[in-house]
Amino acid sequence: MNTQWLEFTKQIKAHYQKDFVPLHEPTFTGNELEYVTDCIQTGWVSSVGAYVTRFEEDLAQFAGVRRAVAVMNGTAALHIALKVAGVQANEEVFMPALTFVATANAVSYIGAVPHFVDVSEKTLGLDPQKLEAHILVIGEVKNGQLINKETGRVIRAVVPMHTFGHAVELEELQLICEKYHLVLVEDAAESLGTYYKGKHTGGFGKVSAISFNGNKIITTGGGGAILTDDEELANYAKHITTTAKIPHRWEYEHDVVAFNYRLPNINAALGCAQLEKMPEFIKRKRALTAFYEELVGSLEGVTLFKEPVNTSSNYWLQTLILDDTLERDKVLTFLNNNGVMSRPIWTPMHNLKPFRECPRANLSTIERLNKKIINIPSTPIKEG
């Protein structure tokens, strides 16, 4: 690596004022300590408490949906989102080959089968055009259901994931779902604060899932949420994530096999404080993008990935695209050796042992991009 790359690492460390810069850290500059202390002092630290209700209400308002149901993590949120959307065992679910493993895991929890589709270079997310082209080859509609002619299974849903916080082409995917009798379930784990044509992600599907892991734009430590405009689905999701207990002053009646997925009050308290800071976090994220855009301009063979057209991104993770003159692993080695934590994209799902036999479309784009994309430090630090 040349002196340009060395200067690149020096500028990043100077920007963060650190000798070692992590990929993404939580930022606590608001009422986090006050709210968490209140939970401890009052004793309301578990799955019941005022902060859970407040967090759900504040989150729904922020995301522009009718209901939010808080749960213990983003994977649990997606698991329940798929379940309440009607996905059943031995059905298939379209999803991008580029996603975190939780997307495929959640489908598998139900006993359904991930079906991998290629991504778009414009969004790094599920490509609607490639999806429909694949459907025309392997699918046929019978009795109001899309059937995979090659496996005989019903294809029930489409799960786009908003990669690194960038929105996919949601309207195009909505049309495909309507045309082929599919349910749209958004994996919006990374996209809180991202908008597509002025509407918040997570509000386009029948139901969606968000994550509040420690490395997300806001965190509850561990946590997630189900978003929907369907009151009935929201009520059902809340019921089955709370062990399906029928409300009563003292009796323990449970009417279905369910899950203990509810978010504890102490985590929700953290989330309430973090959500209050969202406008500031987005502002800082976009300022960081401007900083990197100028800095990357001095590097040969590198492009900073920018938000797709018609979107406003939260820029959860800053992303570099390398051209053919650069070897991804050499760049990663240099950056990490010089105190700038950097990571490749997740291993594409079809290359992971549990999912190698799953059905798939042509995945030439992700195969090519796999060795070209890296993420660099993305914590939204306070300017000055």
Coordinates of C-alpha atoms in Angstrom, one line a residue:
M1 CA 0.0 0.0 0.0
N2 CA 1.3 3.5 -0.8
T3 CA 1.6 6.8 1.1
Q4 CA -2.0 7.8 0.1
W5 CA -3.4 4.9 2.1
L6 CA -1.2 5.7 5.1
E7 CA -2.4 9.3 5.0
F8 CA -5.9 8.0 4.7
T9 CA -5.5 6.1 8.0
K10 CA -3.9 9.1 9.7
Q11 CA -6.8 11.4 8.7
I12 CA -9.4 8.9 10.1
K13 CA -7.6 8.6 13.4
A14 CA -7.2 12.3 13.6
H15 CA -10.9 12.8 12.9
Y16 CA -11.8 10.4 15.7
Q17 CA -8.9 11.5 17.9
K18 CA -8.0 7.9 18.6
D19 CA -5.0 5.7 17.8
F20 CA -7.4 2.8 17.1
V21 CA -10.8 3.5 15.5
P22 CA -13.5 0.8 15.9
L23 CA -15.9 0.0 13.2
H24 CA -19.0 1.3 15.0
E25 CA -19.5 2.1 18.7
P26 CA -22.6 3.1 20.6
T27 CA -23.0 6.8 21.4
F28 CA -24.4 7.8 24.7
T29 CA -24.8 11.6 25.0
G30 CA -28.4 12.0 26.2
N31 CA -30.7 10.8 29.0
E32 CA -29.5 7.1 29.0
L33 CA -28.1 7.1 32.5
E34 CA -31.1 9.0 33.9
Y35 CA -33.7 6.6 32.4
V36 CA -31.7 3.4 33.2
T37 CA -31.2 4.6 36.8
D38 CA -34.9 5.2 37.1
C39 CA -35.5 1.6 36.2
I40 CA -33.1 0.4 38.8
Q41 CA -34.4 2.6 41.5
T42 CA -38.0 1.7 40.9
G43 CA -37.3 -2.0 40.3
W44 CA -39.0 -2.1 36.9
V45 CA -36.1 -3.7 35.0
S46 CA -37.8 -6.7 33.3
S47 CA -40.3 -7.2 30.5
V48 CA -43.0 -5.0 32.1
G49 CA -42.7 -1.3 32.6
A50 CA -43.5 2.2 31.4
Y51 CA -40.4 2.5 29.2
V52 CA -41.4 -0.5 27.1
T53 CA -44.7 1.1 26.2
R54 CA -43.1 4.5 25.7
F55 CA -40.4 3.1 23.4
E56 CA -43.0 1.3 21.3
E57 CA -45.1 4.4 20.9
D58 CA -42.1 6.7 20.2
L59 CA -40.6 4.2 17.7
A60 CA -43.9 3.8 15.8
Q61 CA -44.3 7.6 15.6
F62 CA -40.7 8.0 14.4
A63 CA -41.1 5.3 11.7
G64 CA -44.5 6.5 10.6
V65 CA -46.3 3.3 11.3
R66 CA -49.3 2.5 13.5
R67 CA -47.6 0.0 15.8
A68 CA -44.2 -1.2 17.0
V69 CA -43.7 -4.3 19.2
A70 CA -40.4 -4.3 21.1
V71 CA -38.6 -7.6 21.4
M72 CA -35.2 -8.9 22.6
N73 CA -33.3 -8.7 19.3
G74 CA -33.6 -8.1 15.6
T75 CA -33.5 -11.8 14.8
A76 CA -36.5 -12.4 17.1
A77 CA -38.3 -9.5 15.5
L78 CA -37.8 -11.0 12.0
H79 CA -38.8 -14.5 13.2
I80 CA -42.1 -13.2 14.5
A81 CA -42.6 -10.8 11.5
L82 CA -42.4 -13.8 9.2
K83 CA -44.7 -15.9 11.4
V84 CA -47.4 -13.3 11.6
A85 CA -47.1 -12.6 7.9
G86 CA -48.1 -16.2 7.3
V87 CA -44.9 -17.9 6.3
Q88 CA -45.1 -21.7 7.1
A89 CA -42.9 -24.7 7.2
N90 CA -41.7 -26.1 3.8
E91 CA -42.4 -22.8 2.0
E92 CA -39.8 -20.7 0.3
V93 CA -38.9 -17.1 1.0
F94 CA -37.0 -14.9 -1.5
M95 CA -34.1 -12.9 0.0
P96 CA -30.9 -11.3 -1.1
A97 CA -27.7 -13.5 -1.1
L98 CA -26.0 -10.5 0.5
T99 CA -27.4 -10.1 4.1
F100 CA -26.5 -10.9 7.6
V101 CA -27.0 -14.6 8.5
A102 CA -29.9 -13.6 10.8
T103 CA -32.2 -13.1 7.8
A104 CA -31.7 -16.7 6.6
N105 CA -31.8 -18.0 10.2
A106 CA -35.1 -16.4 10.9
V107 CA -36.7 -18.1 7.9
S108 CA -35.2 -21.4 8.9
Y109 CA -36.6 -21.1 12.5
I110 CA -40.1 -21.4 10.9
G111 CA -39.0 -24.5 8.9
A112 CA -39.2 -22.5 5.7
V113 CA -36.5 -22.4 3.0
P114 CA -34.4 -19.4 2.0
H115 CA -34.3 -18.7 -1.7
F116 CA -31.4 -16.5 -2.7
V117 CA -31.6 -13.7 -5.3
D118 CA -28.9 -11.3 -6.6
V119 CA -28.4 -7.7 -5.6
S120 CA -28.4 -4.4 -7.4
E121 CA -25.2 -2.4 -7.7
K122 CA -27.3 0.7 -7.2
T123 CA -28.6 -0.2 -3.8
L124 CA -26.6 -3.3 -2.7
G125 CA -30.0 -4.8 -1.9
L126 CA -32.4 -7.1 -3.5
D127 CA -32.7 -6.4 -7.3
P128 CA -36.4 -6.2 -8.4
Q129 CA -35.6 -6.8 -12.0
K130 CA -33.5 -9.9 -11.3
L131 CA -36.1 -11.1 -8.9
E132 CA -38.9 -10.9 -11.5
A133 CA -36.7 -12.4 -14.3
H134 CA -36.0 -15.4 -11.9
I135 CA -39.7 -15.8 -11.1
L136 CA -40.5 -16.0 -14.8
V137 CA -38.0 -18.9 -15.1
I138 CA -38.8 -21.0 -12.1
G139 CA -42.3 -19.9 -10.9
E140 CA -45.9 -20.4 -11.9
V141 CA -49.0 -19.1 -10.2
K142 CA -51.6 -21.7 -9.2
N143 CA -54.7 -21.1 -7.2
G144 CA -53.5 -17.7 -6.1
Q145 CA -50.0 -18.9 -5.0
L146 CA -46.6 -18.7 -6.5
I147 CA -45.1 -22.2 -6.9
N148 CA -41.5 -23.1 -7.5
K149 CA -41.7 -25.5 -10.5
E150 CA -38.3 -26.9 -9.6
T151 CA -39.1 -27.8 -6.0
G152 CA -42.9 -27.9 -5.9
R153 CA -42.9 -25.6 -2.9
V154 CA -45.0 -22.5 -2.4
I155 CA -43.0 -19.3 -2.4
R156 CA -44.7 -17.2 0.2
A157 CA -42.7 -14.0 0.8
V158 CA -40.0 -11.6 -0.2
V159 CA -37.6 -10.3 2.4
P160 CA -35.5 -7.4 1.2
M161 CA -32.7 -6.1 3.5
H162 CA -31.6 -2.5 3.5
T163 CA -27.9 -3.1 3.2
F164 CA -25.7 -0.9 5.4
G165 CA -28.8 1.4 5.9
H166 CA -29.5 2.0 2.2
A167 CA -33.1 1.5 1.0
V168 CA -33.9 -0.9 -1.8
E169 CA -36.3 -0.2 -4.6
L170 CA -39.4 -0.8 -2.5
E171 CA -42.2 0.3 -4.8
E172 CA -40.9 -2.0 -7.5
L173 CA -40.8 -4.9 -5.0
Q174 CA -44.3 -4.0 -3.9
L175 CA -45.6 -4.4 -7.5
I176 CA -43.9 -7.7 -7.8
C177 CA -45.4 -9.0 -4.6
E178 CA -48.9 -7.9 -5.8
K179 CA -48.4 -9.5 -9.2
Y180 CA -47.2 -12.9 -7.9
H181 CA -49.1 -13.2 -4.6
L182 CA -46.1 -12.7 -2.3
V183 CA -46.0 -11.0 1.1
L184 CA -43.4 -8.2 1.5
V185 CA -41.6 -8.5 4.9
E186 CA -38.9 -5.9 5.3
D187 CA -35.7 -6.7 7.1
A188 CA -35.1 -3.1 8.1
A189 CA -32.6 -4.1 10.8
E190 CA -30.0 -1.5 9.7
S191 CA -32.2 1.2 8.3
L192 CA -33.8 3.2 11.2
G193 CA -33.8 6.8 9.9
T194 CA -33.7 5.8 6.2
Y195 CA -36.4 7.0 3.8
Y196 CA -37.5 5.9 0.4
K197 CA -39.4 8.5 -1.6
G198 CA -40.1 10.4 1.7
K199 CA -41.5 7.4 3.5
H200 CA -39.6 5.6 6.3
T201 CA -38.3 2.1 5.5
G202 CA -40.1 -0.6 7.4
G203 CA -43.4 0.9 6.4
F204 CA -43.8 -0.6 3.0
G205 CA -44.1 -4.3 3.9
K206 CA -47.0 -6.0 5.6
V207 CA -44.7 -6.2 8.5
S208 CA -41.0 -5.4 9.1
A209 CA -38.2 -5.9 11.6
I210 CA -35.6 -3.5 13.1
S211 CA -32.5 -4.2 15.2
F212 CA -31.1 -2.2 18.1
N213 CA -27.9 -4.2 18.6
G214 CA -24.9 -2.4 20.1
N215 CA -23.5 -1.6 16.7
K216 CA -26.7 -0.1 15.2
I217 CA -27.4 3.6 14.8
I218 CA -29.3 3.5 18.1
T219 CA -29.0 0.7 20.6
T220 CA -30.9 -0.8 23.5
G221 CA -27.9 -3.1 24.3
G222 CA -29.7 -5.9 22.6
G223 CA -33.1 -5.5 21.1
G224 CA -35.4 -5.3 18.1
A225 CA -38.9 -4.3 17.1
I226 CA -41.6 -5.4 14.8
L227 CA -43.3 -2.6 12.8
T228 CA -46.7 -2.8 11.1
D229 CA -49.7 -0.8 10.2
D230 CA -51.9 -3.8 10.8
E231 CA -53.4 -3.6 14.4
E232 CA -54.5 -7.2 14.4
L233 CA -51.0 -8.4 13.4
A234 CA -49.4 -6.1 16.0
N235 CA -51.7 -7.5 18.7
Y236 CA -50.9 -11.1 17.7
A237 CA -47.2 -10.3 17.6
K238 CA -47.3 -8.8 21.1
H239 CA -49.3 -11.8 22.4
I240 CA -47.0 -14.5 21.1
T241 CA -43.8 -12.7 22.1
T242 CA -45.1 -12.6 25.6
T243 CA -45.6 -16.3 26.0
A244 CA -49.2 -16.0 24.8
K245 CA -50.3 -15.3 28.4
I246 CA -53.9 -14.3 28.7
P247 CA -54.2 -11.2 30.9
H248 CA -55.5 -12.0 34.4
R249 CA -54.7 -10.7 37.9
W250 CA -53.2 -14.1 39.0
E251 CA -54.0 -17.0 36.6
Y252 CA -51.4 -18.4 34.2
E253 CA -53.3 -19.2 31.1
H254 CA -51.5 -19.5 27.8
D255 CA -53.5 -20.2 24.6
V256 CA -50.8 -21.1 22.1
V257 CA -47.2 -22.3 21.9
A258 CA -45.4 -19.0 22.0
F259 CA -42.1 -17.2 22.7
N260 CA -40.4 -15.3 25.5
Y261 CA -39.1 -12.5 23.3
R262 CA -40.2 -9.3 25.0
L263 CA -37.7 -6.5 25.5
P264 CA -36.9 -5.7 29.1
N265 CA -37.9 -2.3 30.5
I266 CA -34.3 -1.4 31.3
N267 CA -33.3 -1.9 27.7
A268 CA -36.3 0.0 26.5
A269 CA -35.2 2.9 28.8
L270 CA -31.9 3.0 27.0
G271 CA -33.8 2.9 23.7
C272 CA -36.0 5.9 24.7
A273 CA -33.0 8.0 25.4
Q274 CA -31.3 6.9 22.2
L275 CA -34.3 7.6 20.0
E276 CA -34.4 11.2 21.3
K277 CA -31.0 11.7 19.7
M278 CA -31.9 10.2 16.3
P279 CA -32.0 13.6 14.4
E280 CA -28.6 14.4 15.8
F281 CA -27.2 11.0 14.9
I282 CA -28.4 11.2 11.3
K283 CA -26.9 14.7 11.0
R284 CA -23.6 13.4 12.2
K285 CA -23.7 10.3 10.0
R286 CA -24.3 12.4 6.9
A287 CA -21.4 14.8 8.0
L288 CA -19.2 11.7 8.3
T289 CA -20.1 10.8 4.7
A290 CA -19.1 14.2 3.5
F291 CA -15.8 13.8 5.4
Y292 CA -15.1 10.5 3.7
E293 CA -16.2 11.7 0.3
E294 CA -13.5 14.3 0.4
L295 CA -10.9 11.9 1.9
V296 CA -11.6 9.1 -0.5
G297 CA -11.1 11.5 -3.5
S298 CA -7.4 11.2 -2.9
L299 CA -7.3 7.4 -3.2
E300 CA -7.0 5.7 -6.6
G301 CA -9.3 2.8 -7.4
V302 CA -11.8 3.6 -4.6
T303 CA -15.4 4.9 -4.6
L304 CA -17.5 5.8 -1.6
F305 CA -20.9 4.2 -1.9
K306 CA -23.6 6.9 -1.8
E307 CA -27.3 6.7 -1.1
P308 CA -29.4 5.5 -4.1
V309 CA -31.7 7.9 -6.0
N310 CA -35.0 8.7 -4.3
T311 CA -33.7 7.8 -0.9
S312 CA -32.3 9.5 2.2
S313 CA -30.0 7.1 4.0
N314 CA -29.0 6.8 7.6
Y315 CA -25.5 5.7 6.4
W316 CA -25.3 3.1 9.1
L317 CA -22.0 1.7 7.7
Q318 CA -19.7 3.7 5.5
T319 CA -18.8 1.6 2.4
L320 CA -15.9 1.6 0.0
I321 CA -16.1 0.0 -3.4
L322 CA -12.7 -1.1 -4.7
D323 CA -11.8 -1.5 -8.4
D324 CA -9.9 -4.3 -10.0
T325 CA -6.5 -2.7 -9.3
L326 CA -6.9 -3.3 -5.5
E327 CA -7.1 -6.6 -3.6
R328 CA -9.7 -6.4 -0.9
D329 CA -7.8 -8.5 1.7
K330 CA -4.6 -6.4 1.2
V331 CA -6.6 -3.3 1.9
L332 CA -8.2 -4.8 4.9
T333 CA -4.9 -6.0 6.3
F334 CA -3.3 -2.5 5.8
L335 CA -6.2 -0.6 7.4
N336 CA -6.5 -2.9 10.4
N337 CA -2.8 -3.0 10.9
N338 CA -2.8 0.8 11.0
G339 CA -5.5 1.2 13.6
V340 CA -8.5 1.6 11.4
M341 CA -10.9 -1.3 12.0
S342 CA -12.4 -2.3 8.6
R343 CA -14.4 -5.4 7.6
P344 CA -15.6 -7.1 4.4
I345 CA -19.2 -7.7 3.7
W346 CA -20.8 -10.8 5.2
T347 CA -20.1 -14.1 3.5
P348 CA -22.9 -14.4 0.9
M349 CA -25.6 -16.7 2.2
H350 CA -25.3 -19.4 -0.5
N351 CA -21.6 -19.9 0.5
L352 CA -22.4 -20.7 4.1
K353 CA -22.6 -24.4 5.1
P354 CA -26.2 -24.4 6.4
F355 CA -27.6 -22.8 3.2
R356 CA -25.4 -24.2 0.3
E357 CA -28.3 -26.4 -0.9
C358 CA -30.9 -23.7 -0.9
P359 CA -32.5 -22.7 -4.1
R360 CA -30.9 -19.7 -5.8
A361 CA -31.1 -17.4 -8.8
N362 CA -28.0 -16.4 -10.9
L363 CA -25.8 -14.5 -8.3
S364 CA -23.2 -13.1 -10.6
T365 CA -23.4 -9.5 -9.1
I366 CA -22.8 -10.5 -5.5
E367 CA -20.1 -13.0 -6.6
R368 CA -18.3 -10.1 -8.2
L369 CA -18.9 -7.5 -5.5
N370 CA -17.9 -9.9 -2.7
K371 CA -14.2 -9.1 -3.2
K372 CA -14.7 -5.4 -3.8
I373 CA -16.6 -4.0 -0.8
I374 CA -15.3 -3.0 2.6
N375 CA -16.8 -1.1 5.6
I376 CA -14.8 1.5 7.4
P377 CA -15.3 3.3 10.8
S378 CA -18.8 4.7 11.0
T379 CA -19.5 5.9 14.5
P380 CA -21.4 9.3 14.4
I381 CA -19.0 11.4 16.4
K382 CA -19.7 14.9 17.5
E383 CA -18.1 17.4 15.2
G384 CA -15.5 19.6 16.8

